[in-house]
mmCIF file of C-alpha atoms and ligand atoms in Angstrom:
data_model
loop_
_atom_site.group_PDB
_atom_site.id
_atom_site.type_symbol
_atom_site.label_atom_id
_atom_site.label_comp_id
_atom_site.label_asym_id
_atom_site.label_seq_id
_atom_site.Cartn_x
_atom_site.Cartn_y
_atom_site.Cartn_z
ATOM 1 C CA UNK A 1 98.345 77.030 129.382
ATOM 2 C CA UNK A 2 97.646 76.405 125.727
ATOM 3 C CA UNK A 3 98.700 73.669 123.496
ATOM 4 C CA UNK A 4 99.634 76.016 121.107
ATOM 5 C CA UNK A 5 103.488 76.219 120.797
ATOM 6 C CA UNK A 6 104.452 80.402 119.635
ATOM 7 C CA UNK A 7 103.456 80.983 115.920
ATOM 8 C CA UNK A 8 105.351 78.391 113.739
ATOM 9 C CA UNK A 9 107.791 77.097 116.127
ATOM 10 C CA UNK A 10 106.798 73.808 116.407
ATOM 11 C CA UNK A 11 105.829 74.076 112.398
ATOM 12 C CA UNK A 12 109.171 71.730 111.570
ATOM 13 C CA UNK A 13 108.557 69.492 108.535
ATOM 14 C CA UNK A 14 109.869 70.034 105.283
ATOM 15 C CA UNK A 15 107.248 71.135 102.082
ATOM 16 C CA UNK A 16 107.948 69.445 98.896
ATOM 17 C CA UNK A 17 109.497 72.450 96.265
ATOM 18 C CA UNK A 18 107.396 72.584 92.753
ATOM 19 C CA UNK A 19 108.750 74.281 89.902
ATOM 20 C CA UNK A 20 105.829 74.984 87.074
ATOM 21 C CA UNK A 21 106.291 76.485 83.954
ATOM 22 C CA UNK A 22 102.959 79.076 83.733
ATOM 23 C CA UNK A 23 104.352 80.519 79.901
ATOM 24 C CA UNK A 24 107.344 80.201 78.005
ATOM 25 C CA UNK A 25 108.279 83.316 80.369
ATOM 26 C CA UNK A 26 107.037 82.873 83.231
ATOM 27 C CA UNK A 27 107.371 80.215 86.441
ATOM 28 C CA UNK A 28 106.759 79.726 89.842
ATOM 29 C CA UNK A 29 108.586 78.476 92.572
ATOM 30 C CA UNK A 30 106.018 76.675 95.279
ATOM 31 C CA UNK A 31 105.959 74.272 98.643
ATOM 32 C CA UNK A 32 102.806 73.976 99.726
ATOM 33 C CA UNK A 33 102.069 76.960 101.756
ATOM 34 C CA UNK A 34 105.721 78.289 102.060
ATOM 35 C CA UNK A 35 106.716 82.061 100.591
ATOM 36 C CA UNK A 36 106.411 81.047 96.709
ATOM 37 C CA UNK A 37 108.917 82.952 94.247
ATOM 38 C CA UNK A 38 108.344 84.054 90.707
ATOM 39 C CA UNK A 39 110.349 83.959 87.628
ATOM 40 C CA UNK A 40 110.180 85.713 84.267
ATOM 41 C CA UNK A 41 112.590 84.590 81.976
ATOM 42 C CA UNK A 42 112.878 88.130 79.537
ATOM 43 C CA UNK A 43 114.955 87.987 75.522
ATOM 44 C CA UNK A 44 118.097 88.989 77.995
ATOM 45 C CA UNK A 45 117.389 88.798 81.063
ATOM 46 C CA UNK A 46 116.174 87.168 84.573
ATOM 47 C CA UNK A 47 113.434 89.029 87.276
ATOM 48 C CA UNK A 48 112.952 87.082 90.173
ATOM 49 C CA UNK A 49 109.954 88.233 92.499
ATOM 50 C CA UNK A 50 110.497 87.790 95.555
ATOM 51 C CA UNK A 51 114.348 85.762 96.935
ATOM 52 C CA UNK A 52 113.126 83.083 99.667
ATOM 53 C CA UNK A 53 114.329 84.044 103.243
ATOM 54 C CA UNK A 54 118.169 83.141 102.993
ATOM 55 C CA UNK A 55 120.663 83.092 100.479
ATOM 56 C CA UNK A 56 121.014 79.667 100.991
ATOM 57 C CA UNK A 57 117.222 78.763 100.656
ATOM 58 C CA UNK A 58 117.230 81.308 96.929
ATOM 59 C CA UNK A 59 120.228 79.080 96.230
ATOM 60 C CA UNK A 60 117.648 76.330 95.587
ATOM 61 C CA UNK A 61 115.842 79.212 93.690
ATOM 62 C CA UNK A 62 118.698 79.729 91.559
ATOM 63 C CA UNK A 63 119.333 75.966 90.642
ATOM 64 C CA UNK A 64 115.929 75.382 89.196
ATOM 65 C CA UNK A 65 116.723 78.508 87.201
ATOM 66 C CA UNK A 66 119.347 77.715 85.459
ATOM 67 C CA UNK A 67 117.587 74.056 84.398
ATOM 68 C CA UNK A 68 115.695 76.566 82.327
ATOM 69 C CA UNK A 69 118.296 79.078 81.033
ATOM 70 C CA UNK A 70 121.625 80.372 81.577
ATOM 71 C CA UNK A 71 120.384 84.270 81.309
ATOM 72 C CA UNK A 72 122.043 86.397 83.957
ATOM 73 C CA UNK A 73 119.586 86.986 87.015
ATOM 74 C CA UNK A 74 119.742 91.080 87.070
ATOM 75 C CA UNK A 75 116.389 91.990 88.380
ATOM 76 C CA UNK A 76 114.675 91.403 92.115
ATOM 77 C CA UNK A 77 111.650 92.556 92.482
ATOM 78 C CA UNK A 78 110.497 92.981 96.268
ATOM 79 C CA UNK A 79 106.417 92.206 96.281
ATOM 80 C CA UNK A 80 106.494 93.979 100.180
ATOM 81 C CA UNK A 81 109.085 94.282 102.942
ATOM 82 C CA UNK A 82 108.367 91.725 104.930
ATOM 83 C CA UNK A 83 111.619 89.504 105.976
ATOM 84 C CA UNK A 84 110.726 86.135 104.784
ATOM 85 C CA UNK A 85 110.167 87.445 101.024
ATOM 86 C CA UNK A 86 113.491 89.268 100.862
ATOM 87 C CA UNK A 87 116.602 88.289 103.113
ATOM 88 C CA UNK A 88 117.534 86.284 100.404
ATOM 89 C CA UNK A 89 118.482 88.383 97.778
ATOM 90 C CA UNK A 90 121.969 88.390 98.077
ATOM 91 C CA UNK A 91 122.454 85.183 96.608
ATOM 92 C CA UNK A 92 121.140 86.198 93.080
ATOM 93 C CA UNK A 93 123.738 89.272 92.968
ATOM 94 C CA UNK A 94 121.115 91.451 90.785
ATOM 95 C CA UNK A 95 122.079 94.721 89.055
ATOM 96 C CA UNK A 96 118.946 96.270 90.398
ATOM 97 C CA UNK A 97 116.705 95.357 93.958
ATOM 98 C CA UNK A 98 112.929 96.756 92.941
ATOM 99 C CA UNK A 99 110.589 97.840 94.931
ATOM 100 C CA UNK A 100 107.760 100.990 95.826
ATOM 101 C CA UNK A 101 108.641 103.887 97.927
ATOM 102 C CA UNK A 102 106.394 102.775 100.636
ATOM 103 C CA UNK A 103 108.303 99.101 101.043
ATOM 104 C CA UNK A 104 111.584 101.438 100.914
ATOM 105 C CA UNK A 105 109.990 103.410 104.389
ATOM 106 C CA UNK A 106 108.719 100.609 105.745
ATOM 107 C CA UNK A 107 112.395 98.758 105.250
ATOM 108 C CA UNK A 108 113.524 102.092 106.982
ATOM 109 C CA UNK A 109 110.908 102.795 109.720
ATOM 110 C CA UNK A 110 110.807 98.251 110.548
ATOM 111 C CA UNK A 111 112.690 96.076 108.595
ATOM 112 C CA UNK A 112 115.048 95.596 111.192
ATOM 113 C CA UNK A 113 112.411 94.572 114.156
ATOM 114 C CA UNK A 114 110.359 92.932 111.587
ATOM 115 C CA UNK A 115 113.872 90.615 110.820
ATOM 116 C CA UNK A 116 114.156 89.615 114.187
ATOM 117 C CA UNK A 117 110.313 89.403 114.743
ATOM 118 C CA UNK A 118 110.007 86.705 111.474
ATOM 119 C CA UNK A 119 112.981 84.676 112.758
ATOM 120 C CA UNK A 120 111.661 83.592 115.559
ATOM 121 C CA UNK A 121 108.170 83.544 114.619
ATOM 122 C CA UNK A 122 109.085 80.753 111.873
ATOM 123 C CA UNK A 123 112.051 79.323 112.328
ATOM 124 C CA UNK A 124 111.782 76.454 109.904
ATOM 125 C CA UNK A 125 111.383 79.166 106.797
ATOM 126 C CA UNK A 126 114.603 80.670 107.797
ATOM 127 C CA UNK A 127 116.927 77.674 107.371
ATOM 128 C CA UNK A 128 120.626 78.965 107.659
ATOM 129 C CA UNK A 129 120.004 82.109 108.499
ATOM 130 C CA UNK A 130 123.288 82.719 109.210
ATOM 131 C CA UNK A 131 123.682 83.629 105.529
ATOM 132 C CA UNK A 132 121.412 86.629 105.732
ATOM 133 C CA UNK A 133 124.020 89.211 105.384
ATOM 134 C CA UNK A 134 121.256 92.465 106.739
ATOM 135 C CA UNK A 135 118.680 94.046 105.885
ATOM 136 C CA UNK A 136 117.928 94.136 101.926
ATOM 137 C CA UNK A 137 117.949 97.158 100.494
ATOM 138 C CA UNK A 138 116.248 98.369 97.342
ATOM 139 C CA UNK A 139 118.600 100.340 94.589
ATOM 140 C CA UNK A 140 115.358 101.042 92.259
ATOM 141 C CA UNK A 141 112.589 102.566 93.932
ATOM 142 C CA UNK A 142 109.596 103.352 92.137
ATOM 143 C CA UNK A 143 106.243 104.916 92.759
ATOM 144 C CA UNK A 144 102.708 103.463 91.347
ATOM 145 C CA UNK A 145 104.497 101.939 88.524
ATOM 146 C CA UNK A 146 107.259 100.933 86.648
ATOM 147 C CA UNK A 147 107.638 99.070 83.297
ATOM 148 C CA UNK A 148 110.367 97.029 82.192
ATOM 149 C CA UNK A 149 111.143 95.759 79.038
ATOM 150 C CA UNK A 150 113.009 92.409 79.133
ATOM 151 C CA UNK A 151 114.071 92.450 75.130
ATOM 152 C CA UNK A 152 110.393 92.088 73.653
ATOM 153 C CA UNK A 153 108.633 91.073 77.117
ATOM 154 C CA UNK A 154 107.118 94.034 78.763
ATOM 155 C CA UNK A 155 106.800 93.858 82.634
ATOM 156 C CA UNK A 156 104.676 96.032 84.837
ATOM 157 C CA UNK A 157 105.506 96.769 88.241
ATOM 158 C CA UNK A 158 102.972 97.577 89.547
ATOM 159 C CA UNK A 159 101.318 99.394 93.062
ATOM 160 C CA UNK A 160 97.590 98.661 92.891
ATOM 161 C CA UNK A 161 96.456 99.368 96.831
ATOM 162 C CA UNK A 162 96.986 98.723 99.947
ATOM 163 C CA UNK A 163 96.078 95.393 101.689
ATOM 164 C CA UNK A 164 98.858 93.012 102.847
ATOM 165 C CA UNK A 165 101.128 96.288 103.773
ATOM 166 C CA UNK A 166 100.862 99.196 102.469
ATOM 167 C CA UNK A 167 103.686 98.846 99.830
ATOM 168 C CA UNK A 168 101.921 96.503 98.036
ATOM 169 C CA UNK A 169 103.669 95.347 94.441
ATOM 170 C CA UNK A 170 102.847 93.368 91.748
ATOM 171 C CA UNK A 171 104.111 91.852 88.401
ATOM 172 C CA UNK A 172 102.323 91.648 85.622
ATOM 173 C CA UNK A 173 102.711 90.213 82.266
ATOM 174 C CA UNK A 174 100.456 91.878 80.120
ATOM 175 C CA UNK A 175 101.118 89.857 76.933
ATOM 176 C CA UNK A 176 100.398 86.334 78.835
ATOM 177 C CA UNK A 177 98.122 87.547 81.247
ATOM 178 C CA UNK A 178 99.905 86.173 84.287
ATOM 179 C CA UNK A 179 100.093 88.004 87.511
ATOM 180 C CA UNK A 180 102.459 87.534 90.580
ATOM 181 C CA UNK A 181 100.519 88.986 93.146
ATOM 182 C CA UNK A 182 102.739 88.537 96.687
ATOM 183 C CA UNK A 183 100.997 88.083 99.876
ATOM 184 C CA UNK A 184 97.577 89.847 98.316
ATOM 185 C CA UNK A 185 96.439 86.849 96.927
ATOM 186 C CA UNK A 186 96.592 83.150 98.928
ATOM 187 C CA UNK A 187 95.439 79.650 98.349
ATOM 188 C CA UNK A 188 95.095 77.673 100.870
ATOM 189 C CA UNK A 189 97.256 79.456 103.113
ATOM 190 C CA UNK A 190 95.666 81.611 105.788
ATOM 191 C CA UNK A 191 96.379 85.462 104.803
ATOM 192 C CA UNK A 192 98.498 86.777 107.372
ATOM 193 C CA UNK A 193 97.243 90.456 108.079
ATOM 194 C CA UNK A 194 99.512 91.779 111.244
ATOM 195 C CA UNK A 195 100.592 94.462 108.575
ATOM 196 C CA UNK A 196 97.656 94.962 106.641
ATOM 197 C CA UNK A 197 95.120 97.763 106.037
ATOM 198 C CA UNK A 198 92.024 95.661 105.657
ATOM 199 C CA UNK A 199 89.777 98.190 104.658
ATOM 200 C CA UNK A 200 91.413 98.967 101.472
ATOM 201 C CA UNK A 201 92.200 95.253 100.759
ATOM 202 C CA UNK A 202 89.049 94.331 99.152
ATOM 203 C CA UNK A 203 89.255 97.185 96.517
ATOM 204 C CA UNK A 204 92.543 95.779 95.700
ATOM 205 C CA UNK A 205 92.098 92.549 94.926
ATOM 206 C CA UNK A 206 88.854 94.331 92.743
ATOM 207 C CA UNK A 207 92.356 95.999 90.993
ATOM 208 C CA UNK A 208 94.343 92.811 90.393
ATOM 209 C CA UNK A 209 90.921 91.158 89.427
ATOM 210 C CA UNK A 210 90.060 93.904 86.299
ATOM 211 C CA UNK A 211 93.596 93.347 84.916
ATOM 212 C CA UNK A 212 91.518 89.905 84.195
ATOM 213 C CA UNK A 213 94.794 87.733 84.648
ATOM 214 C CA UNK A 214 94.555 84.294 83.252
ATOM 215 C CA UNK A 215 97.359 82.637 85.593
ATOM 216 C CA UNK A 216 98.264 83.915 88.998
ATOM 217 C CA UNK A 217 100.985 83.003 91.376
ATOM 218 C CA UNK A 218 99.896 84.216 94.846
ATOM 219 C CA UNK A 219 102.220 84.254 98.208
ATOM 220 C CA UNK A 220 101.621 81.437 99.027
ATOM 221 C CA UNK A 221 99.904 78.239 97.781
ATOM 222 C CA UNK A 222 100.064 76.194 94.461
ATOM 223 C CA UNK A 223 100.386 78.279 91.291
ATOM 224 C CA UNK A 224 96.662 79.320 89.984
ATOM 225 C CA UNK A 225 96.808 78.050 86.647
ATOM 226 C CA UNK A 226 93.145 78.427 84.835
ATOM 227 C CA UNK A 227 90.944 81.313 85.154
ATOM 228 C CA UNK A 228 88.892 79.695 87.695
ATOM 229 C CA UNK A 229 91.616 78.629 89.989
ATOM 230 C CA UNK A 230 92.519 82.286 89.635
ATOM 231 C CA UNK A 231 88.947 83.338 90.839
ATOM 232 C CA UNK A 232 88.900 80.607 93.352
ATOM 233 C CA UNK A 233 92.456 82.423 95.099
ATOM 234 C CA UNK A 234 90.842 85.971 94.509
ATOM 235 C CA UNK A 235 87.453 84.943 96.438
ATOM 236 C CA UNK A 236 89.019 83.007 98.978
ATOM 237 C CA UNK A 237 91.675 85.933 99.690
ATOM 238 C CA UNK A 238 88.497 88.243 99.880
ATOM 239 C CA UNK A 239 86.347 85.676 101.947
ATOM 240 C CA UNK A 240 88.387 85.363 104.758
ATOM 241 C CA UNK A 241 89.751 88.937 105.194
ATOM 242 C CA UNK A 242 85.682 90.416 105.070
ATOM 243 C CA UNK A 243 84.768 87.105 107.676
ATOM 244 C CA UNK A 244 87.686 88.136 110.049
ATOM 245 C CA UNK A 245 87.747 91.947 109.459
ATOM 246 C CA UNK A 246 84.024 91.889 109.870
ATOM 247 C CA UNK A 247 83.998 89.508 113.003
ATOM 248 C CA UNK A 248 86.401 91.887 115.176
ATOM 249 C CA UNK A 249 84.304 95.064 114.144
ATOM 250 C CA UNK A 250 81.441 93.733 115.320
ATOM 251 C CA UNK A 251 83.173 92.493 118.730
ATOM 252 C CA UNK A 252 85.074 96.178 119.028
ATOM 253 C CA UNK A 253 81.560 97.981 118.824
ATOM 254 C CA UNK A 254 80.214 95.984 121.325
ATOM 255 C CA UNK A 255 82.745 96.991 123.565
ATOM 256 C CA UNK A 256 84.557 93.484 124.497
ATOM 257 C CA UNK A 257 88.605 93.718 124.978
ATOM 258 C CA UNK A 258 91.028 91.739 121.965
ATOM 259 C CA UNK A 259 91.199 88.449 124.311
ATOM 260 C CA UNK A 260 87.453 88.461 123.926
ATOM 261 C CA UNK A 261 87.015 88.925 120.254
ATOM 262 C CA UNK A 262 89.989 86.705 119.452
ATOM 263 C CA UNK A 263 88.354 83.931 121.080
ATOM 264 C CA UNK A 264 84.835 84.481 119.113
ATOM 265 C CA UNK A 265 87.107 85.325 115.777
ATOM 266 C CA UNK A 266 88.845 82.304 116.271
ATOM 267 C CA UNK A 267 85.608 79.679 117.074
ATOM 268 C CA UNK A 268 83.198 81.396 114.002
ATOM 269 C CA UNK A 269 86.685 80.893 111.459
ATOM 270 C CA UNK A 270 87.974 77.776 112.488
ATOM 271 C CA UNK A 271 85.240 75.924 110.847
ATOM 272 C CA UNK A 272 85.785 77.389 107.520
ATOM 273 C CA UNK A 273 89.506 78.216 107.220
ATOM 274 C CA UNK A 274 90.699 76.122 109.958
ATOM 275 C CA UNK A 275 92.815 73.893 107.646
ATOM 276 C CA UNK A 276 94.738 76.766 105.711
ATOM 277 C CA UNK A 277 98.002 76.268 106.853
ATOM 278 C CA UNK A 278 99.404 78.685 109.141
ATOM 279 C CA UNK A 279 95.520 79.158 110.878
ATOM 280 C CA UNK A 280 96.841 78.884 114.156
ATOM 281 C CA UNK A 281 100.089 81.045 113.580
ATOM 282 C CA UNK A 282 98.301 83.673 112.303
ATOM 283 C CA UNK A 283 94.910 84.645 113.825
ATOM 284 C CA UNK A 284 96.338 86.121 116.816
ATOM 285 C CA UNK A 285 98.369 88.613 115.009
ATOM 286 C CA UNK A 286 95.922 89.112 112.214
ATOM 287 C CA UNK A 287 92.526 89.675 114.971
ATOM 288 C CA UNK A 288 95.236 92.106 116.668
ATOM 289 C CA UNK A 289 95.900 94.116 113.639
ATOM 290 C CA UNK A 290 92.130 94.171 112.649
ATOM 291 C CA UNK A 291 91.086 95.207 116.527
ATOM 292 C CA UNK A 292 93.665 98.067 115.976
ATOM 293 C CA UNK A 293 92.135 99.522 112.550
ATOM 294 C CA UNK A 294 88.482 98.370 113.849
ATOM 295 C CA UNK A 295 89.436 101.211 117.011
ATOM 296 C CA UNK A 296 92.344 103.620 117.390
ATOM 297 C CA UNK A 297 95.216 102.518 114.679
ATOM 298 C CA UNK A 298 94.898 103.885 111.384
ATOM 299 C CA UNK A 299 98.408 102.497 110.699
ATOM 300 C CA UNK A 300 99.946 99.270 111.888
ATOM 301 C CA UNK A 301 101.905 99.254 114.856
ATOM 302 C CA UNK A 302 105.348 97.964 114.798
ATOM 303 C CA UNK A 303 105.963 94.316 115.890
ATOM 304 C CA UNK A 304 108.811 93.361 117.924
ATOM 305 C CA UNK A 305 110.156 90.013 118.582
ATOM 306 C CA UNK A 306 108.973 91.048 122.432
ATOM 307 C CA UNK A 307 105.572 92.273 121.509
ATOM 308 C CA UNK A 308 105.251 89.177 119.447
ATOM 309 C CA UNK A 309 105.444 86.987 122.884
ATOM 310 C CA UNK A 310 103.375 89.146 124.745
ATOM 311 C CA UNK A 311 99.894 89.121 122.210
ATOM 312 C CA UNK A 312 100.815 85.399 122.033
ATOM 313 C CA UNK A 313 100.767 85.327 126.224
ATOM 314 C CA UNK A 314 97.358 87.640 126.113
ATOM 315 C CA UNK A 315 95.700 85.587 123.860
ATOM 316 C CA UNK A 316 96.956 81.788 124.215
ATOM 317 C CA UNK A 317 97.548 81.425 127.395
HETATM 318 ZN ZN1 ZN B 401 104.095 89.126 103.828
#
């Protein structure tokens, strides 16, 4: 038997919440590796991107708002489906839930395994959850892009590529530069690619790279605030998805089974990205996604809160 207790379950302590203004529009709610949140304060308006996991975690969301203005909240914008980003968007009672047509199917075809697959994966990040009232569903969907105009603050939302999932969004304020990029982007935080389409993901972070942001607030991690911090998140993102991706093809062609190449993915990361939080949590789930695309998956497979406990059995213990 491993050490290892099942992805973040025994992940219990607290992260300390920061609040930084990035622009007289824009800010970002962080804790150290938790699901950040974005806010763009428009002339009339309020977009929040991305709602915490619970209404009563956004309800923390939604106090450090209104330190900053009393504009009603009427936009959500939903960076990808997964459960942790958007259970908590009931608490902000938008006008209008944004997000692309493929995070609409995927809400469809998953959401409501991937709910029940997230809770127990991380219970810590869902604190109350009996507040979730269901699934979140999207009232605006859009495909490729979408701009809003907040008064005299444009806002495009925006579908660069695939990577993360294959509804990949992101916000981007073109007049100060500063991009919210979801789970594409991380710092510090080990990218978590159960969903992903990692041969695509490289040419999109070449995407969110040529809109030449300034400031960038990835999924998780501190807020980027120079444009080398912003390179730093961009290379690091890219680093570690080429070093893993590359590390299971190379096992796959040789013909060894997923136990196998986790163990050698695991050993030639660890060194590097070993202190990322959420290492341990993720590589299973990430080398099991990768072994899939690397041989017979072109799409991700569905996880389950059962298949969850299974790879974990296969691989950990
Ligand atoms: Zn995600």
């Amino acid at each position: 038997m491993s050490d290892k207790k099942f992805a973040s379950q025994a992940d219990l302590e607290e992260k300390k919440v920061s609040f930084d203004r990035l622009s007289e529009h824009a800010y970002a709610y962080t804790a150290e590796g938790d699901p950040n949140t974005g806010i763009v304060v428009g002339d009339d308006a309020v977009l929040v991107v991305d709602t915490q996991a619970t209404p009563v975690m956004a309800q923390d969301v939604i106090r450090r708002i209104r330190e900053v203005t009393d504009k009603p909240i009427r936009y959500i914008v939903l960076s990808h489906y997964h459960a942790v980003r958007v259970l908590g968007a009931s608490a902000y009672r938008p006008e209008h839930i944004i997000a692309s047509r493929d995070t609409y199917d995927l809400i469809v075809e998953r959401g409501e395994a991937d709910m029940k697959s997230e809770i127990e994966r991380f219970p810590r990040l869902f604190r109350a959850v009996e507040s979730v009232p269901g699934l979140t569903w999207p009232t605006l969907v859009f495909e490729r892009r979408l701009t809003l105009s907040l008064g005299k603050l444009a806002v495009e939302i925006m579908q660069l590529g695939r990577g993360h999932t294959k509804g990949d969004t992101v916000v981007w304020l073109p007049q100060e530069r500063i991009l919210f990029s979801g789970d594409l982007v991380e710092y510090g935080a080990t990218p978590y690619t159960g969903d992903a389409y990692l041969t695509d993901w490289p040419a999109t972070l070449d995407a969110l790279a040529a809109l030449n942001p300034e400031k960038l607030v990835p999924g998780r991690g501190a807020s980027l605030q120079t444009r080398q911090a912003v390179q730093e998140g961009l290379d690091g993102t890219r680093e570690f998805i080429t070093a893993m991706f590359g590390a299971v093809k190379r096992g796959a062609a040789a013909g060894r089974d997923l136990r196998s190449v986790y163990k050698e993915t695991y050993a030639a990361l660890k060194p590097r990205f070993g202190d990322w939080v959420i290492f341990d949590h993720c590589l299973p789930f990430d080398v099991s996604r990768a072994f899939d695309e690397a041989t017979q998956y072109r799409d991700p497979r569905v996880w389950t809160a059962q298949r969850d406990k299974e790879l974990w059995q296969s691989l950990e213990e």
